[in-house]
Structures are given as structure tokens and as C-alpha cells.
Short mmCIF file of C-alpha atoms in Angstrom, two decimals:
data_model
loop_
_atom_site.label_atom_id
_atom_site.label_comp_id
_atom_site.label_asym_id
_atom_site.label_seq_id
_atom_site.Cartn_x
_atom_site.Cartn_y
_atom_site.Cartn_z
CA MET J 784 107.01 25.26 -150.48
CA TRP J 785 110.02 23.06 -149.66
CA TRP J 786 112.39 25.92 -150.62
CA ALA J 787 110.57 28.30 -148.28
CA ASP J 788 110.95 25.76 -145.48
CA ILE J 789 114.69 25.46 -146.11
CA LYS J 790 115.10 29.25 -146.23
CA ALA J 791 113.16 29.55 -142.98
CA ALA J 792 115.37 26.97 -141.25
CA ILE J 793 118.52 28.77 -142.36
CA GLY J 794 117.09 32.22 -141.67
CA GLN J 795 116.22 31.37 -138.08
CA ARG J 796 119.83 30.39 -137.50
CA ILE J 797 121.46 33.32 -139.31
CA ASN J 798 119.53 36.59 -139.06
CA VAL J 799 121.39 38.93 -141.42
CA GLU J 800 119.14 41.86 -140.52
CA GLY J 801 119.80 41.15 -136.86
CA LEU J 802 123.55 41.13 -137.40
CA MET J 803 123.42 44.48 -139.19
CA PHE J 804 121.38 46.05 -136.41
CA SER J 805 123.71 44.55 -133.80
CA VAL J 806 126.53 46.66 -135.19
CA SER J 807 124.38 49.77 -134.93
CA VAL J 808 123.32 48.87 -131.38
CA ILE J 809 126.84 48.22 -130.14
CA THR J 810 128.34 51.33 -131.75
CA LYS J 811 125.57 53.93 -131.50
CA ASN J 812 122.25 52.80 -130.00
CA ARG J 813 122.89 50.64 -126.98
CA ASN J 814 119.70 51.75 -125.26
CA TRP J 815 117.69 49.97 -128.01
CA VAL J 816 118.63 46.61 -126.49
CA MET J 817 117.60 47.48 -122.93
CA PRO J 818 114.10 46.20 -122.04
CA HIS J 819 111.75 48.26 -119.91
CA LEU J 820 111.06 45.12 -117.90
CA SER J 821 112.68 41.68 -117.56
CA VAL J 822 110.81 38.65 -116.19
CA LYS J 823 111.37 34.91 -116.05
CA ASP J 824 108.28 34.28 -118.17
CA ILE J 825 104.92 35.88 -118.88
CA ARG J 826 103.34 34.50 -115.68
CA TYR J 827 105.07 37.36 -113.86
CA ILE J 828 103.34 40.06 -115.95
CA ASP J 829 100.31 41.79 -114.47
CA TRP J 830 98.16 42.27 -117.56
CA ALA J 831 95.39 44.14 -115.75
CA ALA J 832 97.90 46.64 -114.35
CA LEU J 833 99.27 47.29 -117.85
CA LYS J 834 95.77 47.79 -119.20
CA SER J 835 95.02 50.25 -116.38
CA LYS J 836 98.07 52.31 -117.40
CA GLY J 837 96.60 52.89 -120.85
CA TYR J 838 98.13 50.12 -122.97
CA GLU J 839 95.77 48.81 -125.63
CA GLY J 840 97.37 45.62 -126.94
CA VAL J 841 100.07 42.97 -126.59
CA VAL J 842 102.42 41.64 -129.27
CA PHE J 843 104.19 38.34 -128.54
CA ASP J 844 107.18 36.73 -130.16
CA LYS J 845 106.58 33.02 -130.70
CA ASP J 846 109.60 30.73 -130.22
CA ASN J 847 110.82 30.55 -126.62
CA THR J 848 108.28 33.20 -125.55
CA LEU J 849 104.98 31.37 -126.04
CA THR J 850 106.17 27.99 -127.32
CA VAL J 851 109.35 25.96 -127.12
CA PRO J 852 111.37 26.30 -130.35
CA TYR J 853 109.59 25.08 -133.50
CA SER J 854 106.47 23.92 -131.60
CA LEU J 855 102.93 25.08 -132.33
CA SER J 856 101.62 24.46 -128.81
CA LEU J 857 101.77 26.90 -125.92
CA TRP J 858 104.25 25.97 -123.22
CA GLY J 859 101.97 24.42 -120.61
CA PRO J 860 102.85 26.50 -117.52
CA ILE J 861 102.08 29.81 -119.26
CA SER J 862 98.67 28.83 -120.66
CA GLU J 863 96.78 30.45 -117.79
CA SER J 864 98.69 33.72 -118.24
CA VAL J 865 97.94 33.73 -121.97
CA GLU J 866 94.24 33.30 -121.22
CA SER J 867 94.45 36.09 -118.64
CA CYS J 868 96.08 38.37 -121.22
CA LYS J 869 93.31 37.59 -123.72
CA ALA J 870 90.65 38.21 -121.06
CA VAL J 871 92.13 41.65 -120.30
CA PHE J 872 92.98 42.82 -123.84
CA GLY J 873 90.33 40.88 -125.78
CA SER J 874 91.17 40.56 -129.46
CA ASN J 875 94.07 43.01 -129.11
CA VAL J 876 96.61 40.21 -128.65
CA ALA J 877 98.79 39.03 -131.54
CA VAL J 878 101.96 37.18 -132.51
CA PHE J 879 104.70 38.90 -134.53
CA SER J 880 107.31 36.28 -135.33
CA ASN J 881 110.24 35.64 -137.63
CA SER J 882 109.13 32.01 -137.93
CA ALA J 883 105.40 32.33 -138.70
CA GLY J 884 103.78 35.09 -140.73
CA LEU J 885 106.99 36.43 -142.29
CA GLU J 886 106.39 36.69 -146.04
CA GLU J 887 109.87 35.49 -146.99
CA TYR J 888 109.62 32.19 -145.06
CA ASP J 889 105.83 31.76 -144.91
CA PRO J 890 104.68 33.08 -148.31
CA ASP J 891 101.30 31.32 -148.33
CA GLY J 892 100.60 31.94 -144.63
CA ARG J 893 100.46 28.21 -143.93
CA LYS J 894 102.56 28.41 -140.76
CA ALA J 895 100.67 31.44 -139.51
CA ARG J 896 97.30 29.73 -139.97
CA ALA J 897 98.51 26.57 -138.24
CA LEU J 898 99.75 28.56 -135.24
CA GLU J 899 96.52 30.58 -135.06
CA PHE J 900 94.48 27.37 -135.06
CA VAL J 901 96.45 25.84 -132.18
CA ILE J 902 96.93 28.81 -129.83
CA GLY J 903 93.93 30.94 -130.72
CA ILE J 904 95.92 34.15 -131.26
CA ARG J 905 96.15 36.11 -134.52
CA VAL J 906 99.51 36.07 -136.29
CA ILE J 907 100.42 39.33 -138.01
CA ARG J 908 101.71 38.85 -141.55
CA HIS J 909 104.74 41.00 -142.30
CA LYS J 910 107.42 41.57 -144.92
CA VAL J 911 110.56 42.48 -142.94
CA LYS J 912 112.32 40.35 -140.36
CA LYS J 913 112.79 41.73 -136.85
CA PRO J 914 114.62 43.79 -135.67
CA ALA J 915 114.39 45.68 -138.99
CA GLY J 916 111.19 47.22 -140.22
CA SER J 917 108.67 49.74 -138.95
CA ALA J 918 105.60 49.23 -136.78
CA GLU J 919 103.25 49.98 -139.68
CA GLU J 920 101.83 46.47 -140.02
CA ILE J 921 101.32 46.11 -136.27
CA GLU J 922 99.75 49.56 -135.90
CA LYS J 923 97.40 48.78 -138.79
CA HIS J 924 96.42 45.51 -137.14
CA PHE J 925 95.68 47.11 -133.75
CA GLY J 926 94.43 50.47 -134.98
CA CYS J 927 96.55 52.45 -132.53
CA ASP J 928 100.00 53.97 -132.15
CA SER J 929 102.84 51.64 -131.13
CA SER J 930 103.42 53.70 -127.97
CA LYS J 931 100.23 52.10 -126.62
CA LEU J 932 101.40 48.55 -127.37
CA ILE J 933 103.55 46.02 -125.52
CA MET J 934 106.22 43.91 -127.21
CA VAL J 935 107.08 40.67 -125.37
CA GLY J 936 109.98 38.48 -126.48
CA ASP J 937 113.03 36.50 -125.42
CA ARG J 938 115.76 37.99 -127.67
CA PRO J 939 117.33 41.33 -126.71
CA PHE J 940 118.86 42.06 -130.11
CA THR J 941 115.73 41.03 -132.01
CA ASP J 942 112.45 41.52 -130.13
CA ILE J 943 113.64 44.24 -127.76
CA VAL J 944 115.58 46.21 -130.36
CA TYR J 945 112.60 46.10 -132.71
CA GLY J 946 110.22 47.17 -129.95
CA ASN J 947 112.37 50.01 -128.64
CA ARG J 948 113.15 51.34 -132.12
CA ASN J 949 109.43 51.59 -132.78
CA GLY J 950 108.24 52.99 -129.45
CA PHE J 951 106.69 49.94 -127.76
CA LEU J 952 106.88 49.07 -124.08
CA THR J 953 109.35 46.19 -124.20
CA ILE J 954 109.34 43.13 -121.92
CA LEU J 955 112.15 40.58 -122.07
CA THR J 956 111.47 37.01 -120.96
CA ALA J 957 113.96 34.24 -120.30
CA PRO J 958 113.89 31.49 -122.97
CA LEU J 959 111.47 28.66 -122.20
CA SER J 960 113.88 25.95 -123.41
CA LEU J 961 117.38 25.91 -124.86
CA SER J 962 117.36 22.23 -125.77
CA GLY J 963 115.62 22.75 -129.10
CA GLU J 964 117.68 25.73 -130.23
CA PRO J 965 120.51 25.39 -132.77
CA PHE J 966 124.02 25.68 -131.32
CA ILE J 967 124.74 29.01 -133.05
CA VAL J 968 121.54 30.56 -131.67
CA ARG J 969 122.48 29.50 -128.12
CA GLN J 970 125.92 31.06 -128.47
CA VAL J 971 124.55 34.32 -129.88
CA ARG J 972 122.02 34.43 -127.05
CA LYS J 973 124.86 34.19 -124.48
CA ILE J 974 126.65 37.13 -126.10
CA GLU J 975 123.46 39.19 -126.22
CA LEU J 976 122.68 38.64 -122.54
CA ALA J 977 126.28 39.30 -121.50
CA LEU J 978 126.17 42.69 -123.25
CA VAL J 979 122.77 43.57 -121.78
CA ASN J 980 123.91 42.66 -118.27
CA SER J 981 127.16 44.59 -118.66
CA TRP J 982 125.46 47.73 -119.94
CA SER J 983 122.76 47.46 -117.28
CA LYS J 984 125.40 47.37 -114.53
CA LYS J 985 126.86 50.55 -116.01
CA GLY J 986 123.50 52.26 -115.62
CA LEU J 987 122.26 52.17 -119.20
CA LYS J 988 118.48 52.56 -119.38
CA PRO J 989 115.89 52.15 -122.15
CA ALA J 990 114.00 55.12 -123.49
CA ASN J 991 111.33 56.39 -121.10
CA GLN J 992 107.79 55.14 -121.53
CA ARG J 993 105.22 57.89 -121.11
CA LEU J 994 102.47 55.53 -119.92
CA LEU J 995 104.63 53.55 -117.54
CA PRO J 996 107.47 55.43 -115.80
CA ASP J 997 108.18 52.42 -113.53
CA ALA J 998 107.66 49.05 -115.24
CA LEU J 999 108.04 47.20 -111.93
CA ASP J 1000 104.51 48.37 -111.13
CA CYS J 1001 103.32 45.67 -113.52
CA VAL J 1002 105.25 42.69 -112.12
CA LYS J 1003 103.47 40.18 -109.91
CA GLU J 1004 104.75 37.47 -107.64
CA LEU J 1005 103.69 33.89 -108.31
CA PRO J 1006 101.96 32.05 -105.45
CA PRO J 1007 104.14 29.44 -103.71
CA MET J 1008 103.98 25.95 -105.19
#
């Protein structure tokens, strides 16, 4: 168990699969890294509007999307949006994370069960670290094609690349907190966002989504504080 914890700590800092896919993205598949929608956090997502467009389920990353890094608890300000998402999509809400539920780093499912207990959302067990791997495990969990699912995460070269490769609607959020992230992760994040912003300014777009031609239809404004 202690060895799995050490491997997980190292693996979250150095994602070999992510580095390999980064080369492919930069040289051949730049549109993989472009999200269909970018928001500050999930409070800006209109879940009911997405459901009305035909989407059947939502897949969240964990760290810096739902929780601050390495925490089990939801980040307080987004709790209401999470409950709204669950009210709209019912049981068709899940977490797909490289820190909980990944067989290599969580072989006995201990981390996945702990997260499920705290946030009340199922964690999908999987064998391959994002952005590699197919959508097979997620499609089996939801019982529908990935084109009817939404991938929400904070890392362009991990969550968004995985989602776009596999046909999801992809939504990029800003990280909830940088203070708990390792130095190398913060530096890689800066490079990722710089590339995304540069390519976006040059007009690069993600692959079209049949159910949602204009993702801005599903963005809502927060009420004034």
C-alpha cells in the first residue's frame, strides 16, 4: 500500500503518458487540446441547458476541478453547482481521475471509496492514465456513447485531450488553487495554457460537437455578490 502511495505521488508530478501525448498534440493534433467551452469554474455551467441538448451524463476530473489538490472535500463555493448537476443528471455523474480510481496508484480502490463517501459521486475505476486510453470504461459505466457525455477538467493536455480524443463535449475550468500543486505541475500548467491561448488566437477550434454547435449556449452568469 505504501509503495502505491509513493508511485501515485510521483505519477501525479510526472505524467509520462501525458508527455507522450503532448508531443503528438504539438506536432499533429493541436485541436485535441482545444476545449469546446472554457469557464472559471463549474458554477458557470448551465447543467439544465446541457441536458436539454441531449447530453446524458457528466464526467469530472477531481483535483483542482472539484477539490483543491489532494483534498477529499468539495471546494465550498462549487457545492451548490455540484448538487444542481446531480439533480439534473441523477446518477449519471461520475469522477474519472488520475489520483483516485486509477488501478496503478489505487489498486485496492481505497482512495476511490474514500472520495465517493465524502462527495457522494461515483468514481470510475480505470487502468490507463489520462490522456491515454479509450472511453470504454466510461461508456460501460454510463451505458451510452461518449458523444453524449461531458468531460470537465482543469488540464488542457490531460482532461481536454482525453475528452476530445474520445468524442466528449469538453469543458475546461480554471484551477481552484495553485498553492497545493507541486512546482513542476504549476510550470507545466503555464506552458499548456500559453499554447492553448496562442493557438486559440490563431483561430484553432476543437472538433465540432453534433449536439452542441455553440457551447456558449450553456454558460450562465453568476448573480452579483
